[in-house]
Amino acid sequence: MDRNIQGRIFLVGCPRSGTTLLQSLLAAHPQIASFPESHFFTSLEPSKAWIRQLELGLASGKRAKSRFLEFLKILNQEQMQSYLPGFAPFMQQYTAAFVRVLDTLTLEQGKSWWLEKTPGHLQCIDLIEKQVPEAQFLHIVRNGTDVVASIYDVANHHHSEGWLEPGNLDKCIDRWIASMEITQQYAARPHHTVVRYEALVENSQEVLKDLCEAIEIEFDPMMLQGYRAAAKQVVRQDETWKASAEQPIHNANGKKFYKVFDEAQREHILAKLSQVDLDRLCVARAG
């Protein structure tokens, strides 16, 4: 790791679990840089299983390059495409360029840690750990009924933005269950820390202090004072469903669940979610 970069952190979790709020709080720290979602690793591996099974470390080619260039465009840093070699068949070449971009932008801001937040990178943890040694992972988890209600609501209103198809309740439920199963696999491992959304909104300062200790950075009160301004830097204007990240921190748990679903739907959701016990998710320290 570059001697000036002290930490590379990936924030993951099921969509609508508070990832943007936590990102904004951390991005308000004077030593942590953060950026809009990259979705970089979701496009890095070849889509064909037989190519992945060769274990040659080959990248997906056009998909990986397109995603990398799209991210640079979002950052308004198109000139950094020179970080990627003209001939780049391997994933490590793309990852090296991606990490170099974030390292460079972080150091240019006079900071030493960077935080990348893409909820879908939860499914890419093994790949990221291989590609980015010493990376730290923050998992945020939230009550399933609230997440399912929020995903369902957003999917119905923003179905053109890559969300699940409108009206598919079971897919919303399954998305949360699958996400919790993944977090359970990694929760006790070194370099992984689990944060409960409910604890974060109810006792923000204490949770952030514990989190800073886990990622080995000193807590700064600015995190609670500047998070709304930080949210404007990491949320794109077209991501209207993330508007709440710029609002005062409050716990709205349960309200949307009863507003969005009728009694039969609520019973169906609760029955399926009962297989997951969030309280059994151990809180691991980054090591």
XYZ file of N, CA and C in Angstrom:
861
model
N 0.848 -1.202 0.000
C 0.000 0.000 0.000
C 0.872 1.236 0.000
N 0.480 2.237 -0.781
C 1.210 3.494 -0.840
C 1.362 4.042 0.573
N 2.574 4.515 0.892
C 2.841 4.961 2.259
C 1.962 6.143 2.662
N 1.417 6.866 1.689
C 0.556 7.999 2.002
C -0.917 7.621 2.095
N -1.262 6.468 1.586
C -2.640 5.982 1.691
C -2.721 5.042 2.890
N -3.528 5.426 3.871
C -3.618 4.656 5.106
C -4.720 3.597 5.081
N -5.717 3.788 4.240
C -6.803 2.813 4.209
C -7.633 2.889 2.945
N -7.988 1.709 2.438
C -8.890 1.592 1.286
C -10.105 0.801 1.763
N -11.245 1.451 1.772
C -12.428 0.901 2.423
C -13.558 0.730 1.417
N -14.213 -0.421 1.476
C -15.370 -0.694 0.626
C -16.604 -0.829 1.516
N -17.592 0.001 1.257
C -18.853 -0.034 1.995
C -19.884 -0.787 1.164
N -20.420 -1.859 1.737
C -21.333 -2.732 1.001
C -22.588 -3.000 1.824
N -23.593 -3.546 1.161
C -24.819 -3.899 1.853
C -25.965 -4.014 0.876
N -27.081 -4.499 1.364
C -28.278 -4.555 0.530
C -28.713 -3.130 0.206
N -29.133 -2.862 -1.024
C -29.645 -1.521 -1.336
C -30.752 -1.105 -0.368
N -30.832 0.195 -0.093
C -31.835 0.788 0.787
C -31.619 0.418 2.248
N -30.360 0.137 2.602
C -30.035 -0.214 3.984
C -29.326 0.907 4.730
N -29.179 2.059 4.097
C -28.475 3.160 4.747
C -27.041 3.315 4.294
N -26.691 2.692 3.163
C -25.305 2.794 2.682
C -24.926 4.236 2.363
N -25.849 4.990 1.781
C -25.531 6.371 1.412
C -25.388 7.253 2.646
N -26.211 7.039 3.654
C -26.080 7.804 4.895
C -24.727 7.541 5.542
N -24.357 6.270 5.672
C -23.076 5.949 6.294
C -21.919 6.477 5.460
N -22.028 6.369 4.146
C -20.989 6.919 3.276
C -20.833 8.417 3.517
N -21.933 9.133 3.604
C -21.891 10.580 3.784
C -21.273 10.958 5.125
N -21.608 10.220 6.167
C -21.028 10.478 7.483
C -19.517 10.279 7.465
N -19.069 9.205 6.835
C -17.634 8.933 6.765
C -16.931 9.910 5.832
N -17.594 10.282 4.740
C -16.990 11.211 3.782
C -16.823 12.604 4.370
N -17.553 12.898 5.448
C -17.412 14.193 6.111
C -16.177 14.244 7.003
N -15.523 13.105 7.196
C -14.278 13.074 7.981
C -13.180 13.782 7.197
N -12.406 14.635 7.839
C -11.365 15.398 7.129
C -10.309 14.545 6.439
N -10.181 13.273 6.832
C -9.142 12.427 6.244
C -9.688 11.339 5.324
N -11.002 11.341 5.067
C -11.594 10.302 4.220
C -12.185 10.921 2.959
N -11.718 10.457 1.817
C -12.286 10.868 0.529
C -13.279 9.803 0.077
N -14.338 10.233 -0.587
C -15.286 9.269 -1.129
C -15.825 9.790 -2.447
N -16.519 8.923 -3.154
C -16.871 9.196 -4.543
C -18.248 8.612 -4.863
N -18.849 8.994 -5.989
C -20.096 8.344 -6.411
C -19.869 6.845 -6.646
N -20.937 6.083 -6.649
C -20.830 4.636 -6.845
C -20.115 4.318 -8.157
N -19.214 3.353 -8.104
C -18.435 2.993 -9.298
C -18.978 1.758 -10.009
N -19.541 0.804 -9.256
C -20.001 -0.487 -9.806
C -18.861 -1.186 -10.555
N -17.638 -0.843 -10.223
C -16.475 -1.302 -10.990
C -16.338 -2.822 -10.996
N -16.383 -3.430 -9.824
C -16.106 -4.867 -9.746
C -17.270 -5.723 -10.233
N -18.458 -5.140 -10.350
C -19.592 -5.915 -10.867
C -19.445 -6.207 -12.351
N -18.569 -5.474 -13.028
C -18.361 -5.666 -14.472
C -16.971 -6.182 -14.805
N -16.184 -6.507 -13.791
C -14.776 -6.836 -14.037
C -14.568 -8.254 -14.564
N -15.269 -9.214 -13.995
C -15.068 -10.611 -14.398
C -15.791 -10.930 -15.707
N -15.267 -11.894 -16.473
C -15.964 -12.334 -17.693
C -17.340 -12.895 -17.339
N -18.315 -12.659 -18.186
C -19.662 -13.154 -17.919
C -19.784 -14.654 -18.179
N -18.907 -15.194 -19.015
C -18.963 -16.619 -19.352
C -18.229 -17.448 -18.300
N -18.939 -18.433 -17.747
C -18.390 -19.241 -16.658
C -17.127 -19.984 -17.075
N -17.074 -20.479 -18.308
C -15.922 -21.291 -18.724
C -14.643 -20.462 -18.762
N -14.780 -19.168 -19.027
C -13.594 -18.302 -19.020
C -13.129 -18.072 -17.581
N -14.075 -17.854 -16.677
C -13.719 -17.672 -15.265
C -13.063 -18.924 -14.709
N -13.546 -20.089 -15.149
C -13.026 -21.353 -14.629
C -11.593 -21.628 -15.065
N -11.128 -20.928 -16.076
C -9.732 -21.066 -16.493
C -8.778 -20.508 -15.444
N -9.293 -19.616 -14.599
C -8.519 -19.006 -13.509
C -7.240 -18.344 -14.011
N -7.371 -17.639 -15.112
C -6.229 -16.912 -15.676
C -6.251 -15.437 -15.289
N -7.297 -15.031 -14.579
C -7.395 -13.634 -14.176
C -7.803 -12.707 -15.298
N -8.458 -13.271 -16.326
C -8.858 -12.460 -17.473
C -10.016 -11.530 -17.109
N -9.973 -10.326 -17.642
C -11.040 -9.351 -17.424
C -12.146 -9.548 -18.448
N -13.250 -8.870 -18.237
C -14.391 -9.011 -19.140
C -14.217 -8.237 -20.443
N -13.114 -7.514 -20.557
C -12.842 -6.810 -21.811
C -13.654 -5.547 -21.968
N -14.553 -5.537 -22.946
C -15.314 -4.327 -23.253
C -16.154 -3.858 -22.073
N -16.756 -4.793 -21.335
C -17.589 -4.389 -20.198
C -16.756 -3.700 -19.132
N -15.584 -4.267 -18.833
C -14.718 -3.685 -17.809
C -14.222 -2.303 -18.228
N -13.821 -2.189 -19.477
C -13.313 -0.898 -19.950
C -14.420 0.143 -19.981
N -15.595 -0.257 -20.439
C -16.721 0.666 -20.494
C -17.081 1.175 -19.107
N -17.091 0.273 -18.127
C -17.412 0.670 -16.755
C -16.354 1.614 -16.199
N -15.088 1.311 -16.463
C -13.994 2.157 -15.978
C -14.103 3.561 -16.566
N -14.326 3.646 -17.873
C -14.417 4.948 -18.541
C -15.658 5.719 -18.085
N -16.742 4.998 -17.852
C -17.966 5.651 -17.373
C -17.740 6.265 -15.992
N -17.014 5.541 -15.144
C -16.714 6.051 -13.806
C -15.843 7.300 -13.888
N -14.851 7.285 -14.760
C -14.006 8.467 -14.938
C -14.829 9.661 -15.407
N -15.802 9.403 -16.258
C -16.657 10.487 -16.745
C -17.475 11.078 -15.603
N -17.998 10.214 -14.736
C -18.757 10.680 -13.573
C -17.881 11.549 -12.680
N -16.611 11.156 -12.558
C -15.661 11.908 -11.734
C -15.134 13.154 -12.431
N -15.455 13.288 -13.717
C -14.899 14.372 -14.533
C -13.374 14.276 -14.581
N -12.888 13.050 -14.740
C -11.444 12.790 -14.757
C -11.076 11.913 -15.955
N -11.634 12.227 -17.115
C -11.405 11.391 -18.294
C -9.935 11.258 -18.653
N -9.121 12.236 -18.284
C -7.699 12.169 -18.621
C -6.996 11.009 -17.920
N -7.614 10.459 -16.878
C -7.002 9.363 -16.139
C -7.160 8.024 -16.847
N -7.815 7.996 -18.001
C -7.899 6.739 -18.736
C -6.516 6.273 -19.174
N -5.546 7.166 -19.142
C -4.169 6.783 -19.472
C -3.580 5.849 -18.417
N -4.227 5.752 -17.249
C -3.756 4.829 -16.211
C -3.952 3.375 -16.632
N -4.848 3.146 -17.586
C -5.114 1.792 -18.073
C -4.289 1.540 -19.327
N -3.463 0.489 -19.348
C -2.654 0.197 -20.538
C -3.521 -0.009 -21.777
N -2.971 0.280 -22.932
C -3.703 0.087 -24.181
C -4.114 -1.356 -24.382
N -3.257 -2.276 -23.960
C -3.574 -3.709 -24.021
C -3.746 -4.191 -22.591
N -4.977 -4.486 -22.204
C -5.259 -4.842 -20.814
C -6.200 -6.038 -20.750
N -5.678 -7.242 -20.928
C -6.542 -8.426 -20.889
C -6.840 -8.929 -19.473
N -6.091 -8.446 -18.462
C -6.201 -9.017 -17.121
C -6.930 -8.098 -16.135
N -7.639 -8.726 -15.204
C -8.376 -7.976 -14.192
C -7.456 -7.104 -13.360
N -6.267 -7.608 -13.045
C -5.364 -6.852 -12.191
C -4.945 -5.534 -12.834
N -4.886 -5.497 -14.153
C -4.544 -4.249 -14.836
C -5.646 -3.209 -14.644
N -6.882 -3.653 -14.752
C -8.005 -2.740 -14.530
C -8.062 -2.287 -13.072
N -7.871 -3.241 -12.163
C -7.928 -2.898 -10.746
C -6.816 -1.929 -10.369
N -5.620 -2.156 -10.896
C -4.506 -1.253 -10.602
C -4.827 0.166 -11.054
N -5.453 0.284 -12.226
C -5.831 1.604 -12.731
C -6.917 2.225 -11.856
N -7.896 1.423 -11.475
C -8.992 1.899 -10.631
C -8.466 2.392 -9.283
N -7.633 1.591 -8.647
C -7.070 1.967 -7.348
C -6.184 3.200 -7.483
N -5.437 3.269 -8.561
C -4.576 4.435 -8.776
C -5.398 5.710 -8.903
N -6.535 5.622 -9.576
C -7.423 6.784 -9.701
C -7.870 7.261 -8.320
N -8.363 6.333 -7.500
C -8.861 6.715 -6.180
C -7.734 7.175 -5.266
N -6.584 6.507 -5.341
C -5.426 6.948 -4.558
C -5.032 8.371 -4.934
N -4.941 8.620 -6.227
C -4.502 9.932 -6.712
C -5.461 11.032 -6.282
N -6.750 10.806 -6.477
C -7.737 11.819 -6.115
C -7.767 12.051 -4.609
N -7.559 10.987 -3.843
C -7.530 11.113 -2.384
C -6.347 11.963 -1.933
N -5.175 11.663 -2.471
C -3.979 12.415 -2.096
C -4.063 13.862 -2.564
N -4.686 14.088 -3.715
C -4.853 15.461 -4.205
C -5.725 16.285 -3.261
N -6.609 15.611 -2.543
C -7.460 16.296 -1.566
C -6.777 16.437 -0.213
N -5.546 15.939 -0.124
C -4.817 16.004 1.132
C -5.323 15.019 2.165
N -5.924 13.914 1.696
C -6.481 12.910 2.594
C -5.712 11.599 2.479
N -5.966 10.689 3.426
C -5.180 9.452 3.488
C -6.010 8.178 3.418
N -7.321 8.278 3.525
C -8.217 7.125 3.419
C -9.198 7.389 2.285
N -9.573 6.332 1.567
C -10.700 6.501 0.654
C -11.750 5.437 0.900
N -12.976 5.837 0.612
C -14.133 4.977 0.822
C -14.891 4.836 -0.487
N -15.030 3.594 -0.955
C -15.814 3.311 -2.160
C -17.109 2.636 -1.723
N -18.236 3.175 -2.184
C -19.523 2.603 -1.802
C -20.321 2.209 -3.035
N -20.445 0.910 -3.230
C -21.357 0.353 -4.222
C -22.036 -0.834 -3.550
N -23.324 -0.756 -3.230
C -23.978 -1.870 -2.535
C -23.749 -3.218 -3.206
N -23.783 -3.249 -4.551
C -23.618 -4.498 -5.285
C -22.253 -5.141 -5.155
N -21.287 -4.418 -4.647
C -19.970 -5.018 -4.419
C -20.007 -6.052 -3.295
N -21.143 -6.132 -2.598
C -21.313 -7.186 -1.603
C -21.134 -8.554 -2.245
N -21.566 -8.687 -3.497
C -21.437 -9.956 -4.215
C -20.041 -10.150 -4.805
N -19.157 -9.196 -4.621
C -17.824 -9.238 -5.239
C -16.705 -9.264 -4.209
N -17.015 -9.567 -2.958
C -16.017 -9.451 -1.895
C -14.797 -10.323 -2.149
N -15.003 -11.588 -2.525
C -13.856 -12.468 -2.779
C -12.953 -11.884 -3.856
N -13.552 -11.369 -4.910
C -12.786 -10.778 -6.002
C -12.021 -9.550 -5.521
N -12.678 -8.688 -4.770
C -12.020 -7.474 -4.285
C -10.864 -7.826 -3.356
N -11.063 -8.810 -2.494
C -9.994 -9.189 -1.569
C -8.767 -9.700 -2.314
N -8.984 -10.377 -3.429
C -7.856 -10.854 -4.230
C -7.176 -9.710 -4.971
N -7.979 -8.767 -5.442
C -7.462 -7.697 -6.289
C -6.905 -6.519 -5.495
N -7.438 -6.293 -4.294
C -7.020 -5.139 -3.484
C -6.604 -5.632 -2.097
N -5.366 -6.107 -1.957
C -4.886 -6.587 -0.659
C -5.023 -5.498 0.415
N -5.342 -5.928 1.624
C -5.484 -5.039 2.782
C -6.733 -4.166 2.730
N -7.614 -4.401 1.771
C -8.866 -3.643 1.729
C -9.695 -3.956 2.968
N -10.409 -2.958 3.447
C -11.317 -3.133 4.572
C -12.754 -3.058 4.062
N -13.646 -3.769 4.742
C -15.042 -3.822 4.313
C -15.968 -3.424 5.458
N -16.879 -2.531 5.153
C -17.929 -2.157 6.085
C -19.247 -2.680 5.532
N -19.937 -3.479 6.330
C -21.254 -4.000 5.955
C -22.297 -3.262 6.788
N -23.281 -2.674 6.154
C -24.378 -2.085 6.912
C -25.618 -2.941 6.711
N -26.285 -3.259 7.809
C -27.479 -4.105 7.758
C -28.640 -3.371 8.423
N -29.826 -3.608 7.902
C -31.021 -2.909 8.376
C -32.191 -3.883 8.461
N -33.120 -3.577 9.323
C -34.318 -4.390 9.488
C -34.924 -4.752 8.140
N -35.212 -6.029 7.941
C -35.660 -6.512 6.638
C -36.964 -5.926 6.150
N -37.918 -5.695 7.053
C -39.202 -5.156 6.610
C -39.043 -3.763 6.008
N -38.166 -2.958 6.605
C -37.950 -1.601 6.096
C -37.219 -1.618 4.763
N -36.249 -2.512 4.635
C -35.493 -2.594 3.385
C -36.384 -3.076 2.248
N -37.157 -4.117 2.499
C -38.040 -4.654 1.459
C -39.047 -3.593 1.019
N -39.618 -2.879 1.978
C -40.582 -1.828 1.637
C -39.931 -0.744 0.793
N -38.707 -0.381 1.142
C -38.015 0.684 0.417
C -37.609 0.240 -0.984
N -37.080 -0.990 -1.108
C -36.712 -1.501 -2.431
C -37.952 -1.580 -3.323
N -39.033 -2.112 -2.766
C -40.282 -2.269 -3.525
C -40.799 -0.913 -3.992
N -40.757 0.060 -3.104
C -41.246 1.401 -3.426
C -40.388 2.067 -4.495
N -39.064 1.976 -4.333
C -38.158 2.589 -5.308
C -38.269 1.891 -6.659
N -38.372 0.559 -6.650
C -38.487 -0.185 -7.909
C -39.731 0.231 -8.687
N -40.788 0.534 -7.975
C -42.032 0.934 -8.636
C -41.981 2.358 -9.183
N -41.105 3.173 -8.614
C -41.041 4.570 -9.041
C -39.810 4.893 -9.875
N -38.797 4.014 -9.827
C -37.559 4.270 -10.569
C -37.148 3.030 -11.358
N -38.120 2.340 -11.962
C -37.827 1.069 -12.628
C -36.916 1.232 -13.835
N -36.750 2.447 -14.328
C -35.852 2.655 -15.470
C -34.412 2.861 -15.034
N -34.173 2.850 -13.714
C -32.843 3.146 -13.193
C -32.071 1.891 -12.803
N -32.496 0.727 -13.313
C -31.758 -0.491 -13.033
C -32.216 -1.230 -11.792
N -33.344 -0.832 -11.206
C -33.861 -1.527 -10.046
C -34.619 -2.782 -10.492
N -35.065 -3.561 -9.504
C -35.857 -4.748 -9.813
C -37.147 -4.334 -10.507
N -37.721 -5.265 -11.280
C -38.934 -4.920 -12.010
C -40.065 -4.579 -11.037
N -40.884 -3.607 -11.387
C -41.971 -3.164 -10.509
C -42.910 -4.307 -10.132
N -43.354 -4.296 -8.893
C -44.368 -5.237 -8.449
C -43.869 -6.605 -8.044
N -42.565 -6.885 -8.189
C -42.052 -8.214 -7.858
C -41.606 -8.248 -6.398
N -42.544 -8.484 -5.530
C -42.287 -8.446 -4.096
C -41.302 -9.516 -3.659
N -41.459 -10.737 -4.168
C -40.586 -11.825 -3.729
C -39.125 -11.570 -4.080
N -38.872 -10.929 -5.206
C -37.482 -10.624 -5.552
C -36.893 -9.600 -4.585
N -37.715 -8.675 -4.120
C -37.247 -7.707 -3.126
C -36.892 -8.415 -1.819
N -37.745 -9.342 -1.418
C -37.493 -10.107 -0.195
C -36.229 -10.942 -0.342
N -36.126 -11.651 -1.463
C -34.977 -12.531 -1.691
C -33.672 -11.749 -1.742
N -33.723 -10.518 -2.256
C -32.514 -9.697 -2.328
C -31.976 -9.419 -0.928
N -32.868 -9.087 -0.002
C -32.428 -8.809 1.362
C -31.906 -10.077 2.042
N -32.622 -11.176 1.890
C -32.191 -12.427 2.523
C -30.819 -12.843 2.009
N -30.621 -12.783 0.694
C -29.333 -13.163 0.108
C -28.217 -12.254 0.604
N -28.507 -10.974 0.739
C -27.502 -10.029 1.223
C -27.105 -10.345 2.658
N -28.076 -10.670 3.494
C -27.775 -10.999 4.887
C -26.964 -12.287 4.989
N -27.245 -13.235 4.113
C -26.482 -14.485 4.124
C -25.020 -14.233 3.763
N -24.787 -13.328 2.822
C -23.408 -13.005 2.451
C -22.698 -12.315 3.607
N -23.346 -11.333 4.205
C -22.727 -10.629 5.328
C -22.414 -11.590 6.463
N -23.303 -12.552 6.711
C -23.055 -13.537 7.765
C -21.773 -14.327 7.500
N -21.495 -14.610 6.238
C -20.295 -15.372 5.885
C -19.016 -14.624 6.247
N -19.061 -13.302 6.166
C -17.839 -12.506 6.330
C -17.758 -11.767 7.663
N -18.842 -11.730 8.414
C -18.928 -10.841 9.572
C -17.801 -11.012 10.584
N -17.363 -12.245 10.813
C -16.354 -12.490 11.836
C -14.928 -12.490 11.297
N -14.764 -12.256 10.008
C -13.424 -12.296 9.414
C -12.664 -10.995 9.647
N -11.334 -11.077 9.644
C -10.535 -9.853 9.742
C -10.860 -8.906 8.593
N -10.760 -7.631 8.854
C -10.988 -6.571 7.863
C -12.463 -6.378 7.512
N -13.358 -7.007 8.265
C -14.792 -6.833 8.023
C -15.466 -6.312 9.291
N -16.285 -5.286 9.152
C -17.011 -4.690 10.271
C -18.480 -4.551 9.886
N -19.356 -4.971 10.775
C -20.796 -4.887 10.532
C -21.385 -3.735 11.343
N -22.192 -2.919 10.684
C -22.841 -1.776 11.326
C -24.354 -1.951 11.222
N -25.056 -1.814 12.329
C -26.521 -1.855 12.305
C -27.060 -0.460 12.025
N -27.894 -0.354 11.016
C -28.482 0.936 10.649
C -29.251 1.542 11.817
N -30.034 0.721 12.492
C -30.852 1.229 13.591
C -29.991 1.840 14.691
N -28.861 1.208 14.994
C -27.948 1.762 16.002
C -27.314 3.052 15.507
N -27.008 3.100 14.222
C -26.372 4.287 13.643
C -27.265 5.514 13.763
N -28.548 5.366 13.469
C -29.434 6.534 13.506
C -29.857 6.889 14.931
N -29.858 5.918 15.822
C -30.288 6.177 17.192
C -29.156 6.681 18.076
N -27.931 6.292 17.771
C -26.787 6.687 18.601
C -25.593 6.929 17.690
N -25.725 7.911 16.816
C -24.768 8.127 15.731
C -23.341 8.312 16.220
N -23.157 9.151 17.219
C -21.792 9.462 17.648
C -21.064 8.246 18.187
N -21.724 7.473 19.042
C -21.063 6.301 19.623
C -20.762 5.248 18.564
N -21.693 5.041 17.644
C -21.461 4.063 16.579
C -20.305 4.507 15.695
N -20.253 5.782 15.361
C -19.159 6.284 14.524
C -17.822 6.206 15.247
N -17.818 6.444 16.549
C -16.575 6.311 17.314
C -16.068 4.872 17.254
N -16.974 3.918 17.450
C -16.587 2.506 17.373
C -16.105 2.148 15.972
N -16.779 2.682 14.972
C -16.413 2.393 13.591
C -15.044 2.969 13.257
N -14.779 4.181 13.712
C -13.467 4.794 13.473
C -12.362 3.974 14.136
N -12.642 3.468 15.314
C -11.662 2.612 15.985
C -11.401 1.352 15.166
N -12.457 0.796 14.583
C -12.323 -0.431 13.800
C -11.476 -0.223 12.552
N -11.619 0.937 11.901
C -10.849 1.186 10.674
C -9.577 1.980 10.957
N -9.306 2.173 12.249
C -8.046 2.775 12.703
C -7.863 4.209 12.208
N -8.894 5.009 12.454
C -8.822 6.435 12.174
C -9.473 7.154 13.353
N -8.967 8.322 13.687
C -9.486 9.048 14.839
C -10.855 9.653 14.529
N -11.781 9.499 15.454
C -13.106 10.094 15.285
C -12.994 11.606 15.201
N -13.810 12.202 14.343
C -13.833 13.655 14.209
C -15.291 14.121 14.251
N -15.633 15.072 15.123
C -17.019 15.556 15.223
C -17.567 16.098 13.908
N -16.680 16.456 12.985
C -17.114 16.990 11.698
C -17.969 15.982 10.937
N -17.820 14.707 11.271
C -18.600 13.676 10.595
C -20.096 13.903 10.791
N -20.474 14.376 11.962
C -21.881 14.615 12.259
C -22.335 16.001 11.836
N -21.388 16.880 11.604
C -21.733 18.254 11.239
C -21.766 18.465 9.728
N -20.934 17.718 9.007
C -20.789 17.984 7.579
C -21.310 16.911 6.652
N -22.075 15.946 7.184
C -22.465 14.812 6.341
C -23.436 15.199 5.227
N -24.260 16.211 5.469
C -25.214 16.601 4.420
C -24.504 17.254 3.236
N -23.475 18.033 3.531
C -22.673 18.616 2.448
C -21.906 17.525 1.725
N -21.401 16.535 2.484
C -20.669 15.423 1.873
C -21.577 14.617 0.959
N -22.846 14.471 1.338
C -23.791 13.703 0.521
C -23.932 14.301 -0.869
N -23.868 15.606 -0.963
C -23.996 16.266 -2.265
C -22.840 15.912 -3.191
N -21.700 15.528 -2.617
C -20.525 15.196 -3.415
C -20.527 13.747 -3.896
N -21.247 12.875 -3.202
C -21.204 11.449 -3.543
C -22.492 10.945 -4.189
N -23.540 11.752 -4.168
C -24.813 11.366 -4.783
C -24.991 12.135 -6.085
N -25.196 11.398 -7.178
C -25.425 12.057 -8.465
C -26.804 12.721 -8.480
N -26.957 13.735 -9.301
C -28.220 14.465 -9.360
C -29.379 13.588 -9.820
N -29.082 12.575 -10.636
C -30.157 11.716 -11.138
C -30.558 10.628 -10.144
N -29.841 10.511 -9.025
C -30.159 9.495 -8.022
C -31.142 10.086 -7.004
N -32.329 10.402 -7.473
C -33.307 11.100 -6.641
C -33.779 10.269 -5.452
N -33.675 8.950 -5.546
C -34.118 8.088 -4.449
C -33.183 8.157 -3.242
N -32.050 8.855 -3.378
C -31.107 8.990 -2.268
C -31.238 10.329 -1.547
N -32.289 11.065 -1.836
C -32.440 12.419 -1.295
C -32.425 12.455 0.228
N -32.868 11.383 0.873
C -32.947 11.382 2.335
C -31.580 11.470 2.994
N -30.506 11.154 2.255
C -29.163 11.220 2.830
C -28.773 12.643 3.191
N -29.452 13.616 2.591
C -29.150 15.018 2.863
C -30.069 15.603 3.931
N -30.912 14.763 4.529
C -31.845 15.218 5.553
C -31.285 14.922 6.946
N -31.850 15.544 7.978
C -31.430 15.220 9.349
C -31.595 13.734 9.628
N -30.714 13.181 10.434
C -30.754 11.754 10.749
C -31.957 11.465 11.645
N -32.797 10.543 11.209
C -33.921 10.134 12.031
C -34.302 8.706 11.671
N -34.955 8.045 12.602
C -35.348 6.651 12.412
C -36.814 6.587 11.982
N -37.020 6.238 10.712
C -38.387 6.121 10.179
C -38.804 4.665 10.063
N -38.157 3.803 10.820
C -38.413 2.368 10.704
C -39.889 2.030 10.897
N -40.391 1.165 10.045
C -41.740 0.648 10.165
C -42.799 1.418 9.414
N -42.592 2.712 9.215
C -43.635 3.541 8.602
C -43.942 3.109 7.174
N -42.899 2.930 6.366
C -43.126 2.601 4.959
C -43.693 1.191 4.807
N -43.294 0.288 5.687
C -43.777 -1.091 5.629
C -45.301 -1.123 5.710
N -45.863 -0.310 6.602
C -47.320 -0.288 6.773
C -48.003 0.589 5.733
N -47.269 1.509 5.158
C -47.837 2.392 4.139
C -47.890 1.718 2.772
N -46.851 0.948 2.443
C -46.719 0.377 1.101
C -47.498 -0.925 0.940
N -47.556 -1.745 2.004
C -48.125 -3.092 1.873
C -49.452 -3.240 2.613
N -50.303 -4.112 2.058
C -51.538 -4.438 2.769
C -51.257 -5.569 3.760
N -52.262 -5.973 4.507
C -52.055 -6.954 5.573
C -51.553 -8.291 5.037
N -52.107 -8.763 3.939
C -51.687 -10.046 3.372
C -50.227 -9.995 2.931
N -49.836 -8.897 2.314
C -48.444 -8.746 1.886
C -47.512 -8.704 3.094
N -47.922 -8.004 4.136
C -47.076 -7.910 5.334
C -46.877 -9.280 5.964
N -47.932 -10.057 6.020
C -47.818 -11.401 6.594
C -46.884 -12.265 5.751
N -46.992 -12.154 4.447
C -46.127 -12.914 3.536
C -44.662 -12.522 3.735
N -44.405 -11.237 3.834
C -43.033 -10.746 4.018
C -42.465 -11.231 5.342
N -43.214 -11.066 6.410
C -42.730 -11.456 7.733
C -42.431 -12.949 7.801
N -43.252 -13.750 7.150
C -43.028 -15.198 7.151
C -41.711 -15.548 6.470
N -41.426 -14.897 5.350
C -40.188 -15.192 4.625
C -38.959 -14.634 5.343
N -39.108 -13.470 5.965
C -37.959 -12.856 6.628
C -37.603 -13.533 7.943
N -38.504 -14.324 8.475
C -38.282 -14.940 9.785
C -37.096 -15.894 9.794
N -36.639 -16.310 8.614
C -35.495 -17.229 8.558
C -34.178 -16.530 8.868
N -34.178 -15.205 8.918
C -32.952 -14.448 9.176
C -33.042 -13.785 10.544
N -32.005 -13.965 11.357
C -31.934 -13.330 12.673
C -30.779 -12.332 12.658
N -31.111 -11.057 12.512
C -30.059 -10.043 12.438
C -29.220 -9.990 13.702
N -29.813 -10.319 14.835
C -29.073 -10.250 16.090
C -27.935 -11.261 16.149
N -27.963 -12.252 15.276
C -26.890 -13.250 15.255
C -25.711 -12.806 14.403
N -25.899 -11.707 13.675
C -24.778 -11.182 12.894
C -23.776 -10.578 13.861
N -22.629 -11.199 13.974
C -21.632 -10.708 14.918
C -20.974 -9.449 14.372
N -20.615 -8.566 15.264
C -19.943 -7.333 14.881
C -18.448 -7.572 14.965
N -17.797 -7.579 13.817
C -16.367 -7.879 13.762
C -15.561 -6.600 13.685
N -14.404 -6.614 14.276
C -13.478 -5.502 14.176
C -12.613 -5.676 12.943
N -12.329 -4.566 12.273
C -11.379 -4.649 11.164
C -10.031 -4.993 11.751
N -9.388 -5.982 11.176
C -8.122 -6.404 11.750
C -7.000 -6.360 10.764
